[in-house]
mmCIF file with all atom_site columns, C-alpha atoms in Angstrom:
data_model
loop_
_atom_site.group_PDB
_atom_site.id
_atom_site.type_symbol
_atom_site.label_atom_id
_atom_site.label_alt_id
_atom_site.label_comp_id
_atom_site.label_asym_id
_atom_site.label_entity_id
_atom_site.label_seq_id
_atom_site.pdbx_PDB_ins_code
_atom_site.Cartn_x
_atom_site.Cartn_y
_atom_site.Cartn_z
_atom_site.occupancy
_atom_site.B_iso_or_equiv
_atom_site.pdbx_formal_charge
_atom_site.auth_seq_id
_atom_site.auth_comp_id
_atom_site.auth_asym_id
_atom_site.auth_atom_id
_atom_site.pdbx_PDB_model_num
ATOM 1  C CA . MET A 1 1  ? 0.135   -0.081  0.010   1.00 63.00 ? 9   MET A CA 1
ATOM 2  C CA . SER A 1 2  ? 1.138   3.716   -0.404  1.00 75.00 ? 10  SER A CA 1
ATOM 3  C CA . ASN A 1 3  ? 1.214   4.126   3.202   1.00 81.00 ? 11  ASN A CA 1
ATOM 4  C CA . GLY A 1 4  ? 3.688   1.139   3.663   1.00 76.00 ? 12  GLY A CA 1
ATOM 5  C CA . LYS A 1 5  ? 1.663   -1.025  5.306   1.00 75.00 ? 13  LYS A CA 1
ATOM 6  C CA . TYR A 1 6  ? 0.610   -4.252  3.477   1.00 72.00 ? 14  TYR A CA 1
ATOM 7  C CA . ILE A 1 7  ? -2.223  -6.810  3.354   1.00 73.00 ? 15  ILE A CA 1
ATOM 8  C CA . PRO A 1 8  ? -1.760  -10.658 3.177   1.00 73.00 ? 16  PRO A CA 1
ATOM 9  C CA . LEU A 1 9  ? -2.980  -12.007 0.216   1.00 76.00 ? 17  LEU A CA 1
ATOM 10 C CA . ASP A 1 10 ? -4.510  -15.639 0.071   1.00 77.00 ? 18  ASP A CA 1
ATOM 11 C CA . SER A 1 11 ? -7.043  -17.338 -1.894  1.00 78.00 ? 19  SER A CA 1
ATOM 12 C CA . THR A 1 12 ? -9.683  -14.734 -1.200  1.00 85.00 ? 20  THR A CA 1
ATOM 13 C CA . HIS A 1 13 ? -7.751  -12.381 -3.292  1.00 87.00 ? 21  HIS A CA 1
ATOM 14 C CA . LEU A 1 14 ? -5.615  -14.342 -5.377  1.00 88.00 ? 22  LEU A CA 1
ATOM 15 C CA . ILE A 1 15 ? -6.218  -16.964 -7.904  1.00 89.00 ? 23  ILE A CA 1
ATOM 16 C CA . PHE A 1 16 ? -3.588  -20.036 -7.603  1.00 89.00 ? 24  PHE A CA 1
ATOM 17 C CA . THR A 1 17 ? -3.281  -22.326 -10.261 1.00 90.00 ? 25  THR A CA 1
ATOM 18 C CA . ALA A 1 18 ? -0.487  -24.987 -10.786 1.00 92.00 ? 26  ALA A CA 1
ATOM 19 C CA . SER A 1 19 ? 0.730   -27.043 -13.974 1.00 91.00 ? 27  SER A CA 1
ATOM 20 C CA . TYR A 1 20 ? 0.548   -30.629 -12.154 1.00 86.00 ? 28  TYR A CA 1
ATOM 21 C CA . ALA A 1 21 ? -0.048  -30.115 -8.436  1.00 88.00 ? 29  ALA A CA 1
ATOM 22 C CA . THR A 1 22 ? -3.925  -28.729 -6.780  1.00 88.00 ? 30  THR A CA 1
ATOM 23 C CA . PHE A 1 23 ? -4.314  -25.967 -4.179  1.00 84.00 ? 31  PHE A CA 1
ATOM 24 C CA . LYS A 1 24 ? -6.330  -26.295 -1.368  1.00 85.00 ? 32  LYS A CA 1
ATOM 25 C CA . GLY A 1 25 ? -6.631  -22.241 -0.089  1.00 75.00 ? 33  GLY A CA 1
ATOM 26 C CA . ASN A 1 26 ? -2.978  -21.418 0.155   1.00 75.00 ? 34  ASN A CA 1
ATOM 27 C CA . SER A 1 27 ? -1.600  -24.937 0.419   1.00 85.00 ? 35  SER A CA 1
ATOM 28 C CA . LEU A 1 28 ? 0.266   -26.677 -2.754  1.00 88.00 ? 36  LEU A CA 1
ATOM 29 C CA . PHE A 1 29 ? -0.482  -30.487 -2.633  1.00 90.00 ? 37  PHE A CA 1
ATOM 30 C CA . ILE A 1 30 ? 1.833   -32.430 -5.050  1.00 89.00 ? 38  ILE A CA 1
ATOM 31 C CA . PRO A 1 31 ? 0.862   -36.265 -5.681  1.00 89.00 ? 39  PRO A CA 1
ATOM 32 C CA . TRP A 1 32 ? 3.483   -38.624 -4.114  1.00 85.00 ? 40  TRP A CA 1
ATOM 33 C CA . ASP A 1 33 ? 3.820   -40.431 -7.636  1.00 87.00 ? 41  ASP A CA 1
ATOM 34 C CA . PHE A 1 34 ? 4.725   -36.804 -9.277  1.00 86.00 ? 42  PHE A CA 1
ATOM 35 C CA . LYS A 1 35 ? 8.367   -37.531 -11.538 1.00 86.00 ? 43  LYS A CA 1
ATOM 36 C CA . ALA A 1 36 ? 8.796   -34.068 -12.984 1.00 90.00 ? 44  ALA A CA 1
ATOM 37 C CA . PRO A 1 37 ? 11.370  -32.063 -11.977 1.00 92.00 ? 45  PRO A CA 1
ATOM 38 C CA . LYS A 1 38 ? 9.392   -28.618 -11.262 1.00 93.00 ? 46  LYS A CA 1
ATOM 39 C CA . VAL A 1 39 ? 5.637   -27.294 -10.846 1.00 94.00 ? 47  VAL A CA 1
ATOM 40 C CA . THR A 1 40 ? 4.911   -23.934 -12.700 1.00 95.00 ? 48  THR A CA 1
ATOM 41 C CA . ILE A 1 41 ? 2.566   -21.838 -10.381 1.00 94.00 ? 49  ILE A CA 1
ATOM 42 C CA . HIS A 1 42 ? 0.499   -18.939 -11.614 1.00 94.00 ? 50  HIS A CA 1
ATOM 43 C CA . VAL A 1 43 ? -1.287  -16.539 -9.304  1.00 91.00 ? 51  VAL A CA 1
ATOM 44 C CA . ALA A 1 44 ? -3.620  -13.878 -10.609 1.00 92.00 ? 52  ALA A CA 1
ATOM 45 C CA . LEU A 1 45 ? -5.356  -11.209 -8.840  1.00 91.00 ? 53  LEU A CA 1
ATOM 46 C CA . ARG A 1 46 ? -9.064  -12.105 -8.524  1.00 91.00 ? 54  ARG A CA 1
ATOM 47 C CA . ASN A 1 47 ? -10.036 -8.432  -9.158  1.00 91.00 ? 55  ASN A CA 1
ATOM 48 C CA . ASN A 1 48 ? -7.929  -8.025  -12.214 1.00 92.00 ? 56  ASN A CA 1
ATOM 49 C CA . PRO A 1 49 ? -6.515  -11.403 -13.768 1.00 92.00 ? 57  PRO A CA 1
ATOM 50 C CA . ALA A 1 50 ? -4.136  -9.750  -16.185 1.00 95.00 ? 58  ALA A CA 1
ATOM 51 C CA . ILE A 1 51 ? -1.749  -8.830  -13.074 1.00 92.00 ? 59  ILE A CA 1
ATOM 52 C CA . TYR A 1 52 ? -0.133  -12.161 -12.702 1.00 94.00 ? 60  TYR A CA 1
ATOM 53 C CA . LYS A 1 53 ? 3.238   -14.114 -11.327 1.00 94.00 ? 61  LYS A CA 1
ATOM 54 C CA . GLN A 1 54 ? 4.082   -17.230 -13.045 1.00 96.00 ? 62  GLN A CA 1
ATOM 55 C CA . PHE A 1 55 ? 6.956   -18.850 -11.259 1.00 96.00 ? 63  PHE A CA 1
ATOM 56 C CA . ASP A 1 56 ? 8.342   -22.581 -11.000 1.00 96.00 ? 64  ASP A CA 1
ATOM 57 C CA . ILE A 1 57 ? 8.788   -24.783 -7.712  1.00 93.00 ? 65  ILE A CA 1
ATOM 58 C CA . TRP A 1 58 ? 11.545  -27.237 -8.127  1.00 92.00 ? 66  TRP A CA 1
ATOM 59 C CA . VAL A 1 59 ? 10.744  -30.560 -6.491  1.00 87.00 ? 67  VAL A CA 1
ATOM 60 C CA . LYS A 1 60 ? 13.360  -32.812 -4.695  1.00 81.00 ? 68  LYS A CA 1
ATOM 61 C CA . THR A 1 61 ? 13.461  -36.126 -6.731  1.00 73.00 ? 69  THR A CA 1
ATOM 62 C CA . THR A 1 62 ? 15.823  -38.228 -4.896  1.00 73.00 ? 70  THR A CA 1
ATOM 63 C CA . ASP A 1 63 ? 15.112  -40.458 -2.422  1.00 72.00 ? 71  ASP A CA 1
ATOM 64 C CA . ASN A 1 64 ? 15.728  -40.172 1.641   1.00 71.00 ? 72  ASN A CA 1
ATOM 65 C CA . ASN A 1 65 ? 16.737  -43.616 2.444   1.00 73.00 ? 73  ASN A CA 1
ATOM 66 C CA . GLY A 1 66 ? 19.637  -42.681 4.555   1.00 76.00 ? 74  GLY A CA 1
ATOM 67 C CA . LYS A 1 67 ? 19.570  -43.354 8.189   1.00 83.00 ? 75  LYS A CA 1
ATOM 68 C CA . LEU A 1 68 ? 19.894  -40.616 10.342  1.00 84.00 ? 76  LEU A CA 1
ATOM 69 C CA . LYS A 1 69 ? 21.655  -40.763 13.182  1.00 88.00 ? 77  LYS A CA 1
ATOM 70 C CA . THR A 1 70 ? 20.185  -40.744 16.777  1.00 90.00 ? 78  THR A CA 1
ATOM 71 C CA . ALA A 1 71 ? 20.657  -37.739 19.492  1.00 92.00 ? 79  ALA A CA 1
ATOM 72 C CA . ASP A 1 72 ? 23.061  -40.048 21.518  1.00 93.00 ? 80  ASP A CA 1
ATOM 73 C CA . GLU A 1 73 ? 25.153  -40.366 18.418  1.00 92.00 ? 81  GLU A CA 1
ATOM 74 C CA . ILE A 1 74 ? 25.330  -37.125 17.225  1.00 91.00 ? 82  ILE A CA 1
ATOM 75 C CA . LEU A 1 75 ? 26.548  -36.194 21.131  1.00 92.00 ? 83  LEU A CA 1
ATOM 76 C CA . ASN A 1 76 ? 28.964  -38.817 20.949  1.00 92.00 ? 84  ASN A CA 1
ATOM 77 C CA . ASP A 1 77 ? 30.616  -37.662 18.030  1.00 91.00 ? 85  ASP A CA 1
ATOM 78 C CA . MET A 1 78 ? 30.892  -34.238 19.082  1.00 90.00 ? 86  MET A CA 1
ATOM 79 C CA . GLN A 1 79 ? 32.650  -35.128 22.433  1.00 90.00 ? 87  GLN A CA 1
ATOM 80 C CA . LYS A 1 80 ? 34.873  -37.233 19.899  1.00 88.00 ? 88  LYS A CA 1
ATOM 81 C CA . ALA A 1 81 ? 35.813  -34.578 17.662  1.00 84.00 ? 89  ALA A CA 1
ATOM 82 C CA . SER A 1 82 ? 36.428  -31.540 20.374  1.00 76.00 ? 90  SER A CA 1
ATOM 83 C CA . PRO A 1 83 ? 39.571  -32.070 22.668  1.00 68.00 ? 91  PRO A CA 1
ATOM 84 C CA . ALA A 1 84 ? 39.141  -31.537 26.822  1.00 62.00 ? 92  ALA A CA 1
ATOM 85 C CA . LYS A 1 85 ? 38.678  -28.259 27.479  1.00 62.00 ? 93  LYS A CA 1
ATOM 86 C CA . LYS A 1 86 ? 41.434  -26.731 30.054  1.00 62.00 ? 94  LYS A CA 1
ATOM 87 C CA . LYS A 1 87 ? 40.167  -25.038 33.043  1.00 65.00 ? 95  LYS A CA 1
ATOM 88 C CA . LYS A 1 88 ? 40.443  -21.259 32.111  1.00 68.00 ? 96  LYS A CA 1
ATOM 89 C CA . LYS A 1 89 ? 42.903  -18.912 33.597  1.00 69.00 ? 97  LYS A CA 1
ATOM 90 C CA . GLY A 1 90 ? 41.986  -15.797 35.603  1.00 68.00 ? 98  GLY A CA 1
ATOM 91 C CA . ILE A 1 91 ? 42.857  -12.163 34.438  1.00 71.00 ? 99  ILE A CA 1
ATOM 92 C CA . PHE A 1 92 ? 46.255  -11.934 35.497  1.00 68.00 ? 100 PHE A CA 1
ATOM 93 C CA . GLY A 1 93 ? 47.088  -15.867 34.519  1.00 62.00 ? 101 GLY A CA 1
ATOM 94 C CA . SER A 1 94 ? 46.601  -17.731 37.468  1.00 58.00 ? 102 SER A CA 1
ATOM 95 C CA . SER A 1 95 ? 43.943  -19.872 38.449  1.00 56.00 ? 103 SER A CA 1
ATOM 96 C CA . GLN A 1 96 ? 43.830  -18.765 42.068  1.00 56.00 ? 104 GLN A CA 1
ATOM 97 C CA . SER A 1 97 ? 42.223  -15.474 43.345  1.00 52.00 ? 105 SER A CA 1
ATOM 98 C CA . ALA A 1 98 ? 43.870  -12.872 45.193  1.00 49.00 ? 106 ALA A CA 1
#
């Protein structure tokens, strides 16, 4: 807006269409069997469809079959990687206070 504020736009103000997926409200639903590398999105104003924006959303196509580490495994790896911490010395180089 001209006063610097903005109004969030949702499906009541915009028309969302997609090349292969479907929209329900503002959410994009892509089928599990989707194999293409991208989905083309077209968004137009409801009150003036001549004003629109079209863009591609690239979809990750590789499987994530790798095993993730548990929290304990991550903590153990961190402990192995970092050397034992030494006690900090005081301001004047001694660990005793005056």
